[in-house]
JSON list of C-alpha atoms in Angstrom, two decimals:
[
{"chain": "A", "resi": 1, "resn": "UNK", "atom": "CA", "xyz": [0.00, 0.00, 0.00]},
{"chain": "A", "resi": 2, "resn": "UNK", "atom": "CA", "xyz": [2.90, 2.44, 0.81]},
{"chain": "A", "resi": 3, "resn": "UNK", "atom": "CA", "xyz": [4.55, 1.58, -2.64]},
{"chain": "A", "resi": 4, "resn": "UNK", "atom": "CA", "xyz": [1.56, 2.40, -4.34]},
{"chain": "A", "resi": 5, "resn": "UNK", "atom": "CA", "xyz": [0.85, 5.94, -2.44]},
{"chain": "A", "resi": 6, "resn": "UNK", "atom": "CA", "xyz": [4.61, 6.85, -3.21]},
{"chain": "A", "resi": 7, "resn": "UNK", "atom": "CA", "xyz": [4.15, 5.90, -6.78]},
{"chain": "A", "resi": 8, "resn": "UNK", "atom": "CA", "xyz": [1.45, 7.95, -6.66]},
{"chain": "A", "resi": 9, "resn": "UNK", "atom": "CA", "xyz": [2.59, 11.06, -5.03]},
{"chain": "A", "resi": 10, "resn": "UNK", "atom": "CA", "xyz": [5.44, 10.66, -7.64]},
{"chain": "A", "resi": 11, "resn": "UNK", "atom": "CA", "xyz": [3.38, 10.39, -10.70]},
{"chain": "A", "resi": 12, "resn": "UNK", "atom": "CA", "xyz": [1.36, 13.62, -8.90]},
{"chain": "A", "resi": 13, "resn": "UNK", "atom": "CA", "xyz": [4.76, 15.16, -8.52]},
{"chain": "A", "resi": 14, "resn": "UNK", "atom": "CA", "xyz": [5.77, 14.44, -12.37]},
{"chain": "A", "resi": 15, "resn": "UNK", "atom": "CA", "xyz": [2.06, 16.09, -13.21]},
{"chain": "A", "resi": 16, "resn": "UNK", "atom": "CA", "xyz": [2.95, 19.24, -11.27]},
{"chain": "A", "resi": 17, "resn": "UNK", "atom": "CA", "xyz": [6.30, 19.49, -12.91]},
{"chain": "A", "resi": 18, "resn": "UNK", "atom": "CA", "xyz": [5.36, 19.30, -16.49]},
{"chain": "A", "resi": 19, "resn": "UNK", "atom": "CA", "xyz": [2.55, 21.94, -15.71]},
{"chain": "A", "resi": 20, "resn": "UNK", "atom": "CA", "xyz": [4.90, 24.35, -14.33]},
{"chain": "A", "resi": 21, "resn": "UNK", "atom": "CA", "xyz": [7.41, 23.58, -16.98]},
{"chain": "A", "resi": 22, "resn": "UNK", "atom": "CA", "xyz": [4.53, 24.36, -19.82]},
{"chain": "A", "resi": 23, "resn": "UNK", "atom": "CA", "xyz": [3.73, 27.72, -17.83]},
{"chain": "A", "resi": 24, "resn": "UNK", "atom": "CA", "xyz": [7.46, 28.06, -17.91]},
{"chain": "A", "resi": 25, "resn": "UNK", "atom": "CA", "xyz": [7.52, 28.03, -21.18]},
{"chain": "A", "resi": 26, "resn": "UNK", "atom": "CA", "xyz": [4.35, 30.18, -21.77]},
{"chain": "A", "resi": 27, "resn": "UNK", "atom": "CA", "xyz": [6.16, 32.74, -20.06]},
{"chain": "A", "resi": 28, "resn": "UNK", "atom": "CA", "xyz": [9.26, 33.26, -21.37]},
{"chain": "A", "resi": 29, "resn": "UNK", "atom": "CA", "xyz": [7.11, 33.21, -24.87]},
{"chain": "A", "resi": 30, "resn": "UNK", "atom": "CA", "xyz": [5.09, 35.68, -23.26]},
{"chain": "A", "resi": 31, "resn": "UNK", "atom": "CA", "xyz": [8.24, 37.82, -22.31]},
{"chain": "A", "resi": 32, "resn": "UNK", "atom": "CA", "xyz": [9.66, 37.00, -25.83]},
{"chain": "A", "resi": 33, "resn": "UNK", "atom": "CA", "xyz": [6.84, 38.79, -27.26]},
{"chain": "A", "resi": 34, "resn": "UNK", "atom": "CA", "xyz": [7.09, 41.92, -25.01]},
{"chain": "A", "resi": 35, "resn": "UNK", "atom": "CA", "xyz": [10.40, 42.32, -25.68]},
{"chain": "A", "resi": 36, "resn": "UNK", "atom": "CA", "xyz": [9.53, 42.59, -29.37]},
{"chain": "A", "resi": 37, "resn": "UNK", "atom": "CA", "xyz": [7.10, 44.98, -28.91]},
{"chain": "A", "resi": 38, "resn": "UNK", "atom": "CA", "xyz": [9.80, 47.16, -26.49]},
{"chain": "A", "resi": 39, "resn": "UNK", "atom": "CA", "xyz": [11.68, 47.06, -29.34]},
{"chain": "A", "resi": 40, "resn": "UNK", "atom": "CA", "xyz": [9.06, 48.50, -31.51]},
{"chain": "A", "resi": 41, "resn": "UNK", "atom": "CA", "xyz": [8.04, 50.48, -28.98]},
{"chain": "A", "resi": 42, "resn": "UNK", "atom": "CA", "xyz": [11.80, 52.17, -28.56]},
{"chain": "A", "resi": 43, "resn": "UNK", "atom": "CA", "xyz": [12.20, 52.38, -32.54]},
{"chain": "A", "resi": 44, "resn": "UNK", "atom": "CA", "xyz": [8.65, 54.31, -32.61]},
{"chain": "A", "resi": 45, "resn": "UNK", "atom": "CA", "xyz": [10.31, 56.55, -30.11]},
{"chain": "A", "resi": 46, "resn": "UNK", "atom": "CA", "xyz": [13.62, 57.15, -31.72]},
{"chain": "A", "resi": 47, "resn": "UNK", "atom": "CA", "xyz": [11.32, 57.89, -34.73]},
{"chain": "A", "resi": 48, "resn": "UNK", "atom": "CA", "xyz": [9.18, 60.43, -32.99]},
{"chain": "A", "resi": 49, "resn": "UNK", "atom": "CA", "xyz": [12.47, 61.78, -31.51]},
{"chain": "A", "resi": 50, "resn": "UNK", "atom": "CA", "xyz": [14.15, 62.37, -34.65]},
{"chain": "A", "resi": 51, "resn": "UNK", "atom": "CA", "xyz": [11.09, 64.15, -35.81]},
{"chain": "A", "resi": 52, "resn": "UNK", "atom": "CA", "xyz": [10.26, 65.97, -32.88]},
{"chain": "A", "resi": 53, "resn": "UNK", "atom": "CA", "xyz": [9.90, 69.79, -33.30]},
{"chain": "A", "resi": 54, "resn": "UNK", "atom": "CA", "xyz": [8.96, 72.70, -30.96]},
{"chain": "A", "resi": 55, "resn": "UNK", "atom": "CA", "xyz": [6.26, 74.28, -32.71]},
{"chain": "A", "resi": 56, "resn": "UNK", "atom": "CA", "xyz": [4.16, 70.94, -32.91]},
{"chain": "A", "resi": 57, "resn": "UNK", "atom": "CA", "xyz": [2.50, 69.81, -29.60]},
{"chain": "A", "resi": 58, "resn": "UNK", "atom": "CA", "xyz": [1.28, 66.11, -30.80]},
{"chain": "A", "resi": 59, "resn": "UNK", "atom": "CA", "xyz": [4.42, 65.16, -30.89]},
{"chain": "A", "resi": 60, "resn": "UNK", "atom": "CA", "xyz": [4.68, 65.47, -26.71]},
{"chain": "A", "resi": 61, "resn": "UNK", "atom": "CA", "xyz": [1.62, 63.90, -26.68]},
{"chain": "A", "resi": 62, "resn": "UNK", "atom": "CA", "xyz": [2.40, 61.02, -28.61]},
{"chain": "A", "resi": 63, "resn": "UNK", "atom": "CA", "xyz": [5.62, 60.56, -26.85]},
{"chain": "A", "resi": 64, "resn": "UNK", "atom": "CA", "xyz": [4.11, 60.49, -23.85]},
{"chain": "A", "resi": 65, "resn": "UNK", "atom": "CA", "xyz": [2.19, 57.52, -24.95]},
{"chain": "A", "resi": 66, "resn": "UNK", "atom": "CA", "xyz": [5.00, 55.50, -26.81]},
{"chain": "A", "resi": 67, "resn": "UNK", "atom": "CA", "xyz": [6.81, 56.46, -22.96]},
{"chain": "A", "resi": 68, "resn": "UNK", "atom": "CA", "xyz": [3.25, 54.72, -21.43]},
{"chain": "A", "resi": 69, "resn": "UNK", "atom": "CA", "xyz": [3.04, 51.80, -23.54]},
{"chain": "A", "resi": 70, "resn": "UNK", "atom": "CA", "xyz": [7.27, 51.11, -22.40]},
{"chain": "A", "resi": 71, "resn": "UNK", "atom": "CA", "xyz": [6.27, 51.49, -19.33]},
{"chain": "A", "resi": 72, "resn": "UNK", "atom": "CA", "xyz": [3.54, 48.84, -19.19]},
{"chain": "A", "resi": 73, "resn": "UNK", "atom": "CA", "xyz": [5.52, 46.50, -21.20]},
{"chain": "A", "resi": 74, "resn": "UNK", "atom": "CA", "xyz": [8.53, 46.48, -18.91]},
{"chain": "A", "resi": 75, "resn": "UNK", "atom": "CA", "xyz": [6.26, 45.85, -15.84]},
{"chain": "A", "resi": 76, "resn": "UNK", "atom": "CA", "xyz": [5.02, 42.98, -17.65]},
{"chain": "A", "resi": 77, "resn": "UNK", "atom": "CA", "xyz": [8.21, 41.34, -18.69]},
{"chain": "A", "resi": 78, "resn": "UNK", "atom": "CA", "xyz": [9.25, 42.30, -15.29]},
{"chain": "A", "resi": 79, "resn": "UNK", "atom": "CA", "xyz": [6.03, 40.35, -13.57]},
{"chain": "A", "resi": 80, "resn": "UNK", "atom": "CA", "xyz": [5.92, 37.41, -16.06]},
{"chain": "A", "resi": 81, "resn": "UNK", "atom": "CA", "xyz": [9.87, 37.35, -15.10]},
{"chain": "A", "resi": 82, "resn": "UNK", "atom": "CA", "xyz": [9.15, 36.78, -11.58]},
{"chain": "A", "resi": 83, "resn": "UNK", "atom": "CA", "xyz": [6.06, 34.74, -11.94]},
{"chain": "A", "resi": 84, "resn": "UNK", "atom": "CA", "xyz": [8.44, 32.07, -13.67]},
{"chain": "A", "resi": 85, "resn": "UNK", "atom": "CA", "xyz": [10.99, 32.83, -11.27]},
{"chain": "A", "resi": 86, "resn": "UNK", "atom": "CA", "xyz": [8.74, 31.60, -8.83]},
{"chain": "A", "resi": 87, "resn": "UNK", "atom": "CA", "xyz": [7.14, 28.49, -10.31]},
{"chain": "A", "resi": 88, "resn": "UNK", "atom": "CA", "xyz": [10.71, 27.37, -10.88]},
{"chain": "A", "resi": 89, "resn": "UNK", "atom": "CA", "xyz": [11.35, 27.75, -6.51]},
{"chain": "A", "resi": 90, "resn": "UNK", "atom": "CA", "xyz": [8.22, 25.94, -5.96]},
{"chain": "A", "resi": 91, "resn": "UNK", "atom": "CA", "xyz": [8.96, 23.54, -8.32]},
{"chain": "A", "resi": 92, "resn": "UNK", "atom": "CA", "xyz": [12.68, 22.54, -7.52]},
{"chain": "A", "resi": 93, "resn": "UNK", "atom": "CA", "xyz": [11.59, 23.22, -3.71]},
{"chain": "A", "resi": 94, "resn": "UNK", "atom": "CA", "xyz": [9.11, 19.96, -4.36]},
{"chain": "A", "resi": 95, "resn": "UNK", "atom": "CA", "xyz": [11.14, 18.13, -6.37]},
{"chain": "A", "resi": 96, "resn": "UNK", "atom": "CA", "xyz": [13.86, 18.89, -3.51]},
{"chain": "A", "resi": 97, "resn": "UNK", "atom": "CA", "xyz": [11.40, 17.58, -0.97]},
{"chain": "A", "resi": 98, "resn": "UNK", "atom": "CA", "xyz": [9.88, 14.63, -2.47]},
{"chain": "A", "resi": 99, "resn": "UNK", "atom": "CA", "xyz": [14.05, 13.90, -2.82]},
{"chain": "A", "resi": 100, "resn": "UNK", "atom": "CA", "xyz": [14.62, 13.93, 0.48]},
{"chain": "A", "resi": 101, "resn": "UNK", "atom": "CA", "xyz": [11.85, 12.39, 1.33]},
{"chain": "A", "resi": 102, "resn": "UNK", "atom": "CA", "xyz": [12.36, 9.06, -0.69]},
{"chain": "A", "resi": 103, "resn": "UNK", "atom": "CA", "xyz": [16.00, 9.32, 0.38]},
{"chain": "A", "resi": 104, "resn": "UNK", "atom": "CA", "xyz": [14.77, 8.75, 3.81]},
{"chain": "A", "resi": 105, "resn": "UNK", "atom": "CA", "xyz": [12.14, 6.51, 3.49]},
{"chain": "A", "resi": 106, "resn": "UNK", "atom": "CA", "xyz": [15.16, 3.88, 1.30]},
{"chain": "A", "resi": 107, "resn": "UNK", "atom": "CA", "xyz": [17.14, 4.26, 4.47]},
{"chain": "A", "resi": 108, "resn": "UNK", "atom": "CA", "xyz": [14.75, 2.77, 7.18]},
{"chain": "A", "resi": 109, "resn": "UNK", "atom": "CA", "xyz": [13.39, -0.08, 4.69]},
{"chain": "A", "resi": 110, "resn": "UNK", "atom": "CA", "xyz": [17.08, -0.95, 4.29]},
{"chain": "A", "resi": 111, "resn": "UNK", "atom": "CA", "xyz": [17.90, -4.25, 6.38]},
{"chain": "A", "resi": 112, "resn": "UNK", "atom": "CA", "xyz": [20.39, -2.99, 8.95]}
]
């Protein structure tokens, strides 16, 4: 009976990996994608730059919004960032665990 609850805390374990691998992944193609549109986002601006000109007021307006949209793309690289960050603790911490754990249990079943 215990064999069969480790196995399945194991194959639970193995679940929980692969999910937080996949939202791994998601994430970094998720900060991938915001980084291309920083880019864009930067070349618009050097664009605006070159054309700025004093006697034309749109053209603080509409770097103030190229400045925005920067803004809300570096917060959400920044938060996807951490949000892997995390999943990747919580997921070694487990794995880490679940180690030690086995470890333990192969010592007292060993015959002295």
């Amino acid at each position: 009976m215990k064999e069969l609850q480790d196995q399945l805390e194991a194959e639970q374990l193995s679940q929980w990996c692969i999910r937080g691998k996949t939202q791994v992944k998601e994430l970094k193609e998720d900060v991938e994608e915001k980084g291309k549109q920083y880019q864009d986002a930067i070349t618009d601006l050097e664009s605006v730059q070159q054309d700025k000109s004093n006697e034309d007021p749109t053209i603080v307006y509409r770097l103030n919004g190229i400045l925005c949209a920067q803004l809300q793309l570096a917060m959400a690289k920044a938060d996807s960032e951490n949000l892997a960050r995390s999943i990747e603790r919580t997921t070694d911490g487990r794995r880490e665990r679940k180690d030690s754990t086995g470890a333990g249990d192969q010592r007292v079943d060993e015959p002295p």
